[in-house]
PDB file of C-alpha atoms in Angstrom:
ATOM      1  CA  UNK A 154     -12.714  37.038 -61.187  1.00  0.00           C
ATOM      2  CA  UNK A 155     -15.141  35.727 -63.872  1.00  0.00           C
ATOM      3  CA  UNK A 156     -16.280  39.020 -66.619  1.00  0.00           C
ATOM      4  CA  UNK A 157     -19.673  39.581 -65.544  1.00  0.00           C
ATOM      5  CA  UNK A 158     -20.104  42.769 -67.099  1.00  0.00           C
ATOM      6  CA  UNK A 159     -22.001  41.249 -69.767  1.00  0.00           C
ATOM      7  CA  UNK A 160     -25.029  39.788 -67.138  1.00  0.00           C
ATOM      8  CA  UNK A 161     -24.775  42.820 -65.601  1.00  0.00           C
ATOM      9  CA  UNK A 162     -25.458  44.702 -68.840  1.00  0.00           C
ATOM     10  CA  UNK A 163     -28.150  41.915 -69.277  1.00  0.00           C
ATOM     11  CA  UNK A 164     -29.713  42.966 -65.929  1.00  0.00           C
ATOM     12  CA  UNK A 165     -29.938  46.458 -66.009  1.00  0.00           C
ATOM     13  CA  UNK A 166     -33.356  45.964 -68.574  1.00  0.00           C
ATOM     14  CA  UNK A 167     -36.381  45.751 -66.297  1.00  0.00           C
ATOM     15  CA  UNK A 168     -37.913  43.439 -69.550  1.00  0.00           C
ATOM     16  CA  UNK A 169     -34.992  40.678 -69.181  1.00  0.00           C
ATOM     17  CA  UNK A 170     -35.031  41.019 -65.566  1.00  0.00           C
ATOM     18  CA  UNK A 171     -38.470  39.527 -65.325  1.00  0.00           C
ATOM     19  CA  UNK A 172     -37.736  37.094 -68.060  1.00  0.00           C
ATOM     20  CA  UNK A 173     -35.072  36.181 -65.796  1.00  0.00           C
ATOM     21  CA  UNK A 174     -37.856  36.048 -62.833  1.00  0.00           C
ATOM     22  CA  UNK A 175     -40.170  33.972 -65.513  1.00  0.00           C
ATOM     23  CA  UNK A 176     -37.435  31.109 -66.025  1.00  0.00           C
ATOM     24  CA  UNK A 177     -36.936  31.132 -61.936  1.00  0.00           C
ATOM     25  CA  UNK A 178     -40.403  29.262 -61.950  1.00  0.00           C
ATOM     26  CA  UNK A 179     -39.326  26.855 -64.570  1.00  0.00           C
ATOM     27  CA  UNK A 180     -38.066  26.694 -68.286  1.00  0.00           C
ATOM     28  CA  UNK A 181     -40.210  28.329 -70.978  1.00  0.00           C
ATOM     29  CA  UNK A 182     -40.498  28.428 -74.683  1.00  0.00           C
ATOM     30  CA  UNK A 183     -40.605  31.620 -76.899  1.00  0.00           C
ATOM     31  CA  UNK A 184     -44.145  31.473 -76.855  1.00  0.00           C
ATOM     32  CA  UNK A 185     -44.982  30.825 -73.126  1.00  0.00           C
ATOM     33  CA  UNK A 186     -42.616  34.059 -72.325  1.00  0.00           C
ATOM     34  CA  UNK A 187     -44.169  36.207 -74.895  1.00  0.00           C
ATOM     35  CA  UNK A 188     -47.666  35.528 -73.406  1.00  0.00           C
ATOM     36  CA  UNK A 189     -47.157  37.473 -70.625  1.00  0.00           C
ATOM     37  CA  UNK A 190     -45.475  40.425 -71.731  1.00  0.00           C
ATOM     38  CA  UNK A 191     -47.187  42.582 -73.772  1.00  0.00           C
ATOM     39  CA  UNK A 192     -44.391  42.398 -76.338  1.00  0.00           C
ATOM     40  CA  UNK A 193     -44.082  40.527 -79.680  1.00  0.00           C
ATOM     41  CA  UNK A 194     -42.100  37.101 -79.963  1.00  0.00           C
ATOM     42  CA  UNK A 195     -39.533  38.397 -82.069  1.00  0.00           C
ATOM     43  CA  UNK A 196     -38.997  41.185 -79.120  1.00  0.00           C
ATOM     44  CA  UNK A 197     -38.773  38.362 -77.060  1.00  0.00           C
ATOM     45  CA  UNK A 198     -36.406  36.175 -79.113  1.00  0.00           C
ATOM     46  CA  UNK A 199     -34.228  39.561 -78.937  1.00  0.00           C
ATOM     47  CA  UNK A 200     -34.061  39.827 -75.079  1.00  0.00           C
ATOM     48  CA  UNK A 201     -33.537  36.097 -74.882  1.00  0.00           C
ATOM     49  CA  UNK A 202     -30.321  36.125 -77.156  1.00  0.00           C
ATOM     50  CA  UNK A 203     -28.899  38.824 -74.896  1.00  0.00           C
ATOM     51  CA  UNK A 204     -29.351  36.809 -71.842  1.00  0.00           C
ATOM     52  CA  UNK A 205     -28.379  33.449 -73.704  1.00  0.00           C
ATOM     53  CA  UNK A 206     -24.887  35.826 -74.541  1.00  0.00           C
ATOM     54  CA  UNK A 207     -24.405  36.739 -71.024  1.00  0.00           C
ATOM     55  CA  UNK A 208     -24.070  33.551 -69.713  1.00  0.00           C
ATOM     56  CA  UNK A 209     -27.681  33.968 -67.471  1.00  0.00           C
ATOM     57  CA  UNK A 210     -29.628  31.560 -69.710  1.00  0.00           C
ATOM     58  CA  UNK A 211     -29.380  28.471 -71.990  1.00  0.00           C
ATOM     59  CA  UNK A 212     -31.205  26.442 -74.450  1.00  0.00           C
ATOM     60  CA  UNK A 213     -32.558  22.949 -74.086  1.00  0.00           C
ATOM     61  CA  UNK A 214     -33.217  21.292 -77.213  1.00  0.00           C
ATOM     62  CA  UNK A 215     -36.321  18.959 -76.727  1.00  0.00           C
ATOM     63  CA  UNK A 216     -37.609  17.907 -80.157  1.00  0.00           C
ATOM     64  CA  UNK A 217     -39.060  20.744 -82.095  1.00  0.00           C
ATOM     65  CA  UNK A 218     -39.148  22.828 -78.921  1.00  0.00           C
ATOM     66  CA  UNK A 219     -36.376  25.311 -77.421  1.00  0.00           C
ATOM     67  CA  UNK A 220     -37.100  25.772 -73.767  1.00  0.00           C
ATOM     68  CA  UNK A 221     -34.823  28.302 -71.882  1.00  0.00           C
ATOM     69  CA  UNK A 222     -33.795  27.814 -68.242  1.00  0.00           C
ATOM     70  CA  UNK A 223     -31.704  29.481 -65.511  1.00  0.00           C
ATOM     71  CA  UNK A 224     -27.923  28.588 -66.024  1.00  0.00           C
ATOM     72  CA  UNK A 225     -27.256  28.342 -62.251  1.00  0.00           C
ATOM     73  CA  UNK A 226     -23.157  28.567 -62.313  1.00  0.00           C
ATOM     74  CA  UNK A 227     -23.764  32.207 -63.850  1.00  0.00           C
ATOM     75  CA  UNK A 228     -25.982  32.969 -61.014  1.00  0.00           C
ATOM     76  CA  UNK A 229     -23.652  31.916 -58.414  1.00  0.00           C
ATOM     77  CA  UNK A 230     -21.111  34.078 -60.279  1.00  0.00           C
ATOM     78  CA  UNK A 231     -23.346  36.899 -59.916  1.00  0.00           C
ATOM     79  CA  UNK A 232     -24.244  36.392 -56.276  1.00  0.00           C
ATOM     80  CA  UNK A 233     -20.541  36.220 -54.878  1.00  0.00           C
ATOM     81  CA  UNK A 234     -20.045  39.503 -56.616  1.00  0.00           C
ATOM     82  CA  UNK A 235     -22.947  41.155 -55.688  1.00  0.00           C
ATOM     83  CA  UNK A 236     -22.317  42.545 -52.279  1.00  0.00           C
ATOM     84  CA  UNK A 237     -24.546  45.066 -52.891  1.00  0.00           C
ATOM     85  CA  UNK A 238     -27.601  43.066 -53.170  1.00  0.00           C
ATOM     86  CA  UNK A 239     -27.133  41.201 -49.633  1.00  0.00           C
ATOM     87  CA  UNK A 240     -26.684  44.667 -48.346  1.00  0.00           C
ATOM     88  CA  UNK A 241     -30.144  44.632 -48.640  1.00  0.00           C
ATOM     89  CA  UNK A 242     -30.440  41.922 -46.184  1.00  0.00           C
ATOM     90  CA  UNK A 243     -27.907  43.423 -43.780  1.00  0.00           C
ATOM     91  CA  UNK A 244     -30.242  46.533 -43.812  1.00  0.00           C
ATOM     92  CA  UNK A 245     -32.977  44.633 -42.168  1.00  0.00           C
ATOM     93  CA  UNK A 246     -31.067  42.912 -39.662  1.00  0.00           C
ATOM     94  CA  UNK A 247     -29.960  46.445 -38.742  1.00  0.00           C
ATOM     95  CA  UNK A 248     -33.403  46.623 -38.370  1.00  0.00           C
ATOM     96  CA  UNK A 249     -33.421  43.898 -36.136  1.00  0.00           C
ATOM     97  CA  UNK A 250     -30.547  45.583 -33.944  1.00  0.00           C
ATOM     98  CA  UNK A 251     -32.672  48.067 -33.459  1.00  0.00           C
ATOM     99  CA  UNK A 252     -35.395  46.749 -31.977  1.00  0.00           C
ATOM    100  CA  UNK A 253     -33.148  43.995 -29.927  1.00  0.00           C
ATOM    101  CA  UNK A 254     -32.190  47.561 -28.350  1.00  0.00           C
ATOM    102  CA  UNK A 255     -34.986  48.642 -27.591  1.00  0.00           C
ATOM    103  CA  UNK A 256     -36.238  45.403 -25.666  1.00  0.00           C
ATOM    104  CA  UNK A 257     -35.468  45.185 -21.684  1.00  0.00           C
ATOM    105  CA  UNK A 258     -32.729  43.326 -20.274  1.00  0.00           C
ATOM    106  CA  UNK A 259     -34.874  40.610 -18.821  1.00  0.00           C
ATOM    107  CA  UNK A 260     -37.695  39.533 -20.961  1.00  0.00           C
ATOM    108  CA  UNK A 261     -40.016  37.189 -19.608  1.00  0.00           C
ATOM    109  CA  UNK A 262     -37.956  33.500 -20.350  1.00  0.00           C
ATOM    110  CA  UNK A 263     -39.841  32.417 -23.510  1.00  0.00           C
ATOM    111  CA  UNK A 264     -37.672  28.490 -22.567  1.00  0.00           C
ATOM    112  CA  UNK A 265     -40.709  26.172 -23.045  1.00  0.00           C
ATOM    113  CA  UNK A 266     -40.550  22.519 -20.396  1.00  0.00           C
ATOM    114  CA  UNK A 267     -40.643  20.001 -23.025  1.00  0.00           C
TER     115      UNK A 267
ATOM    116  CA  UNK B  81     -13.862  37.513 -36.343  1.00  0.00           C
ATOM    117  CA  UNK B  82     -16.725  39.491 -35.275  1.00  0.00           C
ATOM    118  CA  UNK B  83     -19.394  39.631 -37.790  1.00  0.00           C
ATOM    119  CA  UNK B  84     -21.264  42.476 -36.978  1.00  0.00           C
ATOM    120  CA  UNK B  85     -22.334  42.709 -41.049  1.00  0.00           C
ATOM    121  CA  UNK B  86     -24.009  39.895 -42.387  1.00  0.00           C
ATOM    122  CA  UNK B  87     -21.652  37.454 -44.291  1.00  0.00           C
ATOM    123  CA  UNK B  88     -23.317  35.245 -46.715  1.00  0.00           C
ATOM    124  CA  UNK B  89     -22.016  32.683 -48.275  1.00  0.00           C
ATOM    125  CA  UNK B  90     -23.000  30.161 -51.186  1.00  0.00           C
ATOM    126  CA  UNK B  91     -21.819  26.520 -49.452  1.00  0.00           C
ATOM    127  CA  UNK B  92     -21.671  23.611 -52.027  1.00  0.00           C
ATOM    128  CA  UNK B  93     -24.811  23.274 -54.702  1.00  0.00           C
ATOM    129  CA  UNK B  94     -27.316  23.556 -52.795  1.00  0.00           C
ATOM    130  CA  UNK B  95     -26.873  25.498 -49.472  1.00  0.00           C
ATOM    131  CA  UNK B  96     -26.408  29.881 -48.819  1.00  0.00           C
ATOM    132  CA  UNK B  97     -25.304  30.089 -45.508  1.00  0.00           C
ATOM    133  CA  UNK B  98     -26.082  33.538 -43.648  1.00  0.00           C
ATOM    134  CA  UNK B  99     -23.949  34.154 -40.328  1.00  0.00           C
ATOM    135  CA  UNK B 100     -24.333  37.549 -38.452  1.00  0.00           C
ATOM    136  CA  UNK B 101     -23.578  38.726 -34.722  1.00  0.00           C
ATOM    137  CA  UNK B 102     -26.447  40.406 -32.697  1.00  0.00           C
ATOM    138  CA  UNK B 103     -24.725  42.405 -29.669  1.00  0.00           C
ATOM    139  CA  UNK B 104     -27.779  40.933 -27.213  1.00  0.00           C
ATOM    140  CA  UNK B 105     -28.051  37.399 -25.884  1.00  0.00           C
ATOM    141  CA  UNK B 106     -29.833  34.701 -27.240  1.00  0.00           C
ATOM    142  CA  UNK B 107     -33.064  34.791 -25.565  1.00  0.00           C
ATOM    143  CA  UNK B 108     -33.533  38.425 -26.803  1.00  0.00           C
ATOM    144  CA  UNK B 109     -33.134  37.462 -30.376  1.00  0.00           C
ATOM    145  CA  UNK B 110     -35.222  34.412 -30.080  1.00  0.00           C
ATOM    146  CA  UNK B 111     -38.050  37.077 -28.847  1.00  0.00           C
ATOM    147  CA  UNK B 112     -37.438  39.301 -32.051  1.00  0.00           C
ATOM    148  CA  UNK B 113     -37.609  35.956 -34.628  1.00  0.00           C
ATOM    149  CA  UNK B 114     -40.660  34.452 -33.117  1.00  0.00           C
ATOM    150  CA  UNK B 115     -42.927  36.902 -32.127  1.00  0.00           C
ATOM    151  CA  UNK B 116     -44.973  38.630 -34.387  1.00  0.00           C
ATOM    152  CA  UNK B 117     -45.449  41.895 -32.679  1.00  0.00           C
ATOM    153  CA  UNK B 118     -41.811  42.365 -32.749  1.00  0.00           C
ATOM    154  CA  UNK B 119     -41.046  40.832 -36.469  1.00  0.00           C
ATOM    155  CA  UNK B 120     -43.474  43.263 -38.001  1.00  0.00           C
ATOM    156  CA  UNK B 121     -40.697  46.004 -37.065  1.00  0.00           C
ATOM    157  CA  UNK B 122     -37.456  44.810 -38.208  1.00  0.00           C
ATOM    158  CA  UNK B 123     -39.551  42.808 -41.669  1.00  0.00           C
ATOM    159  CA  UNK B 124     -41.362  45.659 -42.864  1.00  0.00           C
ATOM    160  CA  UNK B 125     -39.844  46.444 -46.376  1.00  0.00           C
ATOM    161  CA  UNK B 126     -40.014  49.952 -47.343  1.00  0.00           C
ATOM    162  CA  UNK B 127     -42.691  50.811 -49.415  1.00  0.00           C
ATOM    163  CA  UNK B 128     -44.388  47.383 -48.622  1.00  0.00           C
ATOM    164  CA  UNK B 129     -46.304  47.242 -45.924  1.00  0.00           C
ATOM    165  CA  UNK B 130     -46.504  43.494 -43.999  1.00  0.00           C
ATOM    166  CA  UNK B 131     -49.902  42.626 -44.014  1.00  0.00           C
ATOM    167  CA  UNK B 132     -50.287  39.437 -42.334  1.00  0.00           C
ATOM    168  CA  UNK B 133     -47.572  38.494 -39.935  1.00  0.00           C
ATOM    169  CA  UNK B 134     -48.030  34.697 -38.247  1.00  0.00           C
ATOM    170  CA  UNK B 135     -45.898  32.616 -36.547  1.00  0.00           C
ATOM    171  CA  UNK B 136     -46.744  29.529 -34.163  1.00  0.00           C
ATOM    172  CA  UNK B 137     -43.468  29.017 -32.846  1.00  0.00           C
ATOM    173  CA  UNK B 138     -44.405  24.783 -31.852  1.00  0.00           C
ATOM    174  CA  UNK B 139     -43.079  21.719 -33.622  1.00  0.00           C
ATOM    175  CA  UNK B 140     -45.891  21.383 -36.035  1.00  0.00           C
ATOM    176  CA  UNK B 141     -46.601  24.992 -35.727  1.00  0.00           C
ATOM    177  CA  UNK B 142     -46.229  27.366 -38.822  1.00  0.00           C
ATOM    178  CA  UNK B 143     -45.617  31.095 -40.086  1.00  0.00           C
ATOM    179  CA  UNK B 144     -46.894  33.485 -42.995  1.00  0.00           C
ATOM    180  CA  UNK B 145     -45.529  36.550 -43.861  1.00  0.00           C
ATOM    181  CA  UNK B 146     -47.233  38.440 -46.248  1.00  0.00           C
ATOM    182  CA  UNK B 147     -46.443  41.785 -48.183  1.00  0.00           C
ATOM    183  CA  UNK B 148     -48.299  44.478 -50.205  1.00  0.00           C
ATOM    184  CA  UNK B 149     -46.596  46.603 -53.209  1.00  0.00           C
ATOM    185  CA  UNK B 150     -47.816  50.060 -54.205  1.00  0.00           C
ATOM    186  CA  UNK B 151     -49.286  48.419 -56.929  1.00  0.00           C
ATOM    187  CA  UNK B 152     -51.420  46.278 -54.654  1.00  0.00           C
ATOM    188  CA  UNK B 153     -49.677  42.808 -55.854  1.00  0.00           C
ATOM    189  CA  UNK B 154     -49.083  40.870 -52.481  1.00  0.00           C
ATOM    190  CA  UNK B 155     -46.389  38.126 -51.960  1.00  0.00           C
ATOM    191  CA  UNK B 156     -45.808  35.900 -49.342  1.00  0.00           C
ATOM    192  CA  UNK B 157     -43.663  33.094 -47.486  1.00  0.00           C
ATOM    193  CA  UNK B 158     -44.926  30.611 -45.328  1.00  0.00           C
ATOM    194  CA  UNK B 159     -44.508  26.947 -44.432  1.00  0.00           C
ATOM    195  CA  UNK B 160     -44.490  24.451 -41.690  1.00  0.00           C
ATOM    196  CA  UNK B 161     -41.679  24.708 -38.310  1.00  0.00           C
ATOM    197  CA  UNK B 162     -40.437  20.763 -38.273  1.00  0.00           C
ATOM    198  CA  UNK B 163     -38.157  21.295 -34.812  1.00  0.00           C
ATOM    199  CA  UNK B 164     -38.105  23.974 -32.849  1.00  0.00           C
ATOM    200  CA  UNK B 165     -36.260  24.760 -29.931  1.00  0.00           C
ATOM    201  CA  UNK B 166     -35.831  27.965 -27.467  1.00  0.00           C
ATOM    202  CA  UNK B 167     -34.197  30.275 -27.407  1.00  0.00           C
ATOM    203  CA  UNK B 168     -31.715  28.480 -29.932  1.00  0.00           C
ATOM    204  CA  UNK B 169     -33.138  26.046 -32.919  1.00  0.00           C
ATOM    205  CA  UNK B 170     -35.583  26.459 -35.194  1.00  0.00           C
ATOM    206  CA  UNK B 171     -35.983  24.422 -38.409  1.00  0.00           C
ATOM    207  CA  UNK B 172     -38.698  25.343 -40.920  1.00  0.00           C
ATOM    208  CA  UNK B 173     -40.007  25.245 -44.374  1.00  0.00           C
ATOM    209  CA  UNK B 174     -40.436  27.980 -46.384  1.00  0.00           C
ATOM    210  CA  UNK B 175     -42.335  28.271 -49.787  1.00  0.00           C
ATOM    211  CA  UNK B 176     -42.622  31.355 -51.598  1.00  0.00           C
ATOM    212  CA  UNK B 177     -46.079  32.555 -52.575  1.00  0.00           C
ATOM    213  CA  UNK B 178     -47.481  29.016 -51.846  1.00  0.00           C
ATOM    214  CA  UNK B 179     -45.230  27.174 -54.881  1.00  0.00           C
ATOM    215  CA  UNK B 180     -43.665  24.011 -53.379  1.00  0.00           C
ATOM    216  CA  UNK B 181     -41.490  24.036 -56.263  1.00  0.00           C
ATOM    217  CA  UNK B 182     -39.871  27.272 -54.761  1.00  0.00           C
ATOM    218  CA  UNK B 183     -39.157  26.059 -51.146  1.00  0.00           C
ATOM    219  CA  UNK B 184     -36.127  25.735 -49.033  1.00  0.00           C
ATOM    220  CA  UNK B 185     -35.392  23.998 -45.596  1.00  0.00           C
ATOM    221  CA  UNK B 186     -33.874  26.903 -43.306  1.00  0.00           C
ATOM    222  CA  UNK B 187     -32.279  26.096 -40.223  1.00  0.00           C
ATOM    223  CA  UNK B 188     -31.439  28.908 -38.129  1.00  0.00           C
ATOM    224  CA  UNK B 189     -29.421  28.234 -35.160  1.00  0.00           C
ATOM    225  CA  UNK B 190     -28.730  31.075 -32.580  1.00  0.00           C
ATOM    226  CA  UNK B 191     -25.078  30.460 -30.061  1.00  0.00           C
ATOM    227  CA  UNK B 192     -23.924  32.684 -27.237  1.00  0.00           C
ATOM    228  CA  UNK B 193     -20.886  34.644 -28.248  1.00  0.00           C
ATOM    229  CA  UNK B 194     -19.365  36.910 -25.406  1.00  0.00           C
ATOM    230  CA  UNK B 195     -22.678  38.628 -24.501  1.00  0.00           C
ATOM    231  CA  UNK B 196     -24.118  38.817 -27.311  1.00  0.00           C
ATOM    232  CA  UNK B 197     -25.205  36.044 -30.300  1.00  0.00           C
ATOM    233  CA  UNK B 198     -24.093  34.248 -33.462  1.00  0.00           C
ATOM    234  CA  UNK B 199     -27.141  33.447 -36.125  1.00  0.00           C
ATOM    235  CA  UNK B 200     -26.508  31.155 -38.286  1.00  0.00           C
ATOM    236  CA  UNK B 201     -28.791  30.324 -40.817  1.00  0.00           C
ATOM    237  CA  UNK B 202     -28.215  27.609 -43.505  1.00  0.00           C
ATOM    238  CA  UNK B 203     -30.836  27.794 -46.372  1.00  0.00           C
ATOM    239  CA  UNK B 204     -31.343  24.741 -48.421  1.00  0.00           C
ATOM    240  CA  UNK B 205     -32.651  24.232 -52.026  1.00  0.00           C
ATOM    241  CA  UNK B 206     -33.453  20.605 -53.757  1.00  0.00           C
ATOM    242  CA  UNK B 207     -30.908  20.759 -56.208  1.00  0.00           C
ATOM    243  CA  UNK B 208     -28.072  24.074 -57.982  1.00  0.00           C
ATOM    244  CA  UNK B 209     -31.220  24.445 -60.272  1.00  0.00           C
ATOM    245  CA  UNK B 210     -33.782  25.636 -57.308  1.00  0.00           C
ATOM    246  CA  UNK B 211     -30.849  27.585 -55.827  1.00  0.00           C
ATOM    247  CA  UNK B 212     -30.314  29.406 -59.009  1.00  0.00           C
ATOM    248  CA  UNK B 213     -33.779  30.150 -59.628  1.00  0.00           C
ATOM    249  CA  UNK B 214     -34.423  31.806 -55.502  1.00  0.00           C
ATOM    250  CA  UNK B 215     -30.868  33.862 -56.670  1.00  0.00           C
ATOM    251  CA  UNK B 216     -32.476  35.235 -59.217  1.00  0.00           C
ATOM    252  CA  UNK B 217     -35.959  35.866 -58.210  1.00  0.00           C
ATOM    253  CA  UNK B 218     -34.126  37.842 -55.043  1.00  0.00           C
ATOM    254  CA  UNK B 219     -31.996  39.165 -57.540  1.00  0.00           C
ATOM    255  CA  UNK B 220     -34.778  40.535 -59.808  1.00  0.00           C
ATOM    256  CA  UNK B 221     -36.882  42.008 -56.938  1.00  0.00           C
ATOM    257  CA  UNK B 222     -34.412  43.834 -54.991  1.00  0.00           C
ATOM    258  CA  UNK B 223     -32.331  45.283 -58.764  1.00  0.00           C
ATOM    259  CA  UNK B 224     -34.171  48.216 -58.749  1.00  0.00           C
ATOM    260  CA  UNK B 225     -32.931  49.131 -55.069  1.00  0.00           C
ATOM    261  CA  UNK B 226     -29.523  47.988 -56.393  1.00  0.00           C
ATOM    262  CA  UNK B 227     -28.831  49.889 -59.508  1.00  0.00           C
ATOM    263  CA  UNK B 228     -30.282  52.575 -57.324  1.00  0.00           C
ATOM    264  CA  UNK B 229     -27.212  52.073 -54.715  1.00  0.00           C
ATOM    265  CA  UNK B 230     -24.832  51.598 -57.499  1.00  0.00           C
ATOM    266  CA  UNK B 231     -26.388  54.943 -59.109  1.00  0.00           C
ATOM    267  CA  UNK B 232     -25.608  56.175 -55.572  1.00  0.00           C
ATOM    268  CA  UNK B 233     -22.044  55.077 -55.400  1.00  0.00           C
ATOM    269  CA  UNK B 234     -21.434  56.446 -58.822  1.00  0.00           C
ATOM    270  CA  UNK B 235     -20.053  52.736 -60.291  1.00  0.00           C
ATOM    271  CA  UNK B 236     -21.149  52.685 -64.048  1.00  0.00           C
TER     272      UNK B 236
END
């Protein structure tokens, strides 16, 4: 099993966490993230580093510019861990149990003629 | 192997792949992922209430499901059904909050399994990049709820 306490450290700050939900849109510079957040650049550079060091994040190097993006193989790391966030799925289609029970046995045939 | 909790799992680059077993037959389930009346009771997310809830169940047809926060923010999926078929195929598009650039191709297929029903639901992204980025904008919505559970659980 990969380490993963690191992105899990990295995760557990509401700030990086929408960072992280930021980059899902699309890399960003320094300065696009810090526009947002009501924090300074060098606050942002901070946060950044900590995600870059847990694996979440890395840096493109386009010219004079340092976009960050999603690293996806960390994120797939994280996801086959992290039972506990499709549990949030499974509690909705328990959801979905429920009301299948509480439908009659015969509903009217929704099978459409093509 | 009976899966009566959901087992997800991530299938090459591209695809998560959600099965789960329903103990009623298909045509029930069909009812409770098509029609609106009936998907406003199992979608409703706590603390967000679903304020629009559409779904034209045709080929050509197309759904929007749309939820409020506390904080009055509203997000939504919707997107275009490409084949549909009852009470066991549906393929669809879904965007999130309108963006094209965050949009998967779900096909959900439902099979008969003793009496009850198999879903199996295959979710795919353009490339490991768009699959990342859904990961972690699920991920960063629903942490909250899961530090809470591993608060609960007592795992540091």
């Amino acid at each position: 099993m990969p380490d993963l306490d690191a992105p899990f450290a990295a995760l557990a700050d509401p700030t990086r966490r929408a960072i992280l939900a930021r980059l899902a849109e699309g890399e960003a510079t320094v300065h696009d993230l810090a526009r947002p957040f009501a924090i300074s650049q060098p606050a942002i550079s901070r946060h950044l580093r900590v995600l870059e060091d847990a694996g979440l994040i890395e840096t493109r190097i386009a010219g004079t510019s340092r976009p960050r993006r999603l690293k996806p193989d960390t994120m797939a790391q994280l996801w086959d861990w992290l039972g506990q966030y499709r549990a949030l799925w499974e509690t909705q289609f328990q959801r979905l149990d429920a009301v299948l029970d509480s439908l009659p046995d015969d509903p009217p045939s929704p099978e459409r003629n093509p | 192997m009976s899966l009566d909790q959901l087992q997800t799992v991530l299938d090459g680059d591209t695809d998560i792949v959600l099965r789960r077993d329903f103990a009623h037959p298909p045509a029930k389930v069909w009812r409770a992922l098509t029609e609106p009346a009936l998907i406003r009771q199992w979608m409703a997310v706590d603390g967000h209430p679903m304020t629009r809830c559409e779904f034209d169940p045709r080929p050509g047809g197309s759904f929007h499901f749309e939820w409020q926060g506390p904080d009055g923010t509203s997000f939504f999926f919707s997107g275009p059904v490409l084949e549909i078929s009852a009470p066991h195929h549906i393929t669809h598009v879904e965007h999130f909050n309108g963006d094209p650039a965050m949009s998967a191709r779900i096909t959900t297929d439902l099979t008969p399994r003793g009496t009850g029903t198999r879903m199996t639901m295959v979710m795919r992204y353009d490339s490991a990049e768009a699959r990342a980025a859904a990961i972690a904008t699920g991920m960063t919505d629903g942490m909250d709820q899961v530090y809470a559970k591993l608060d609960e659980m007592a795992i540091d």
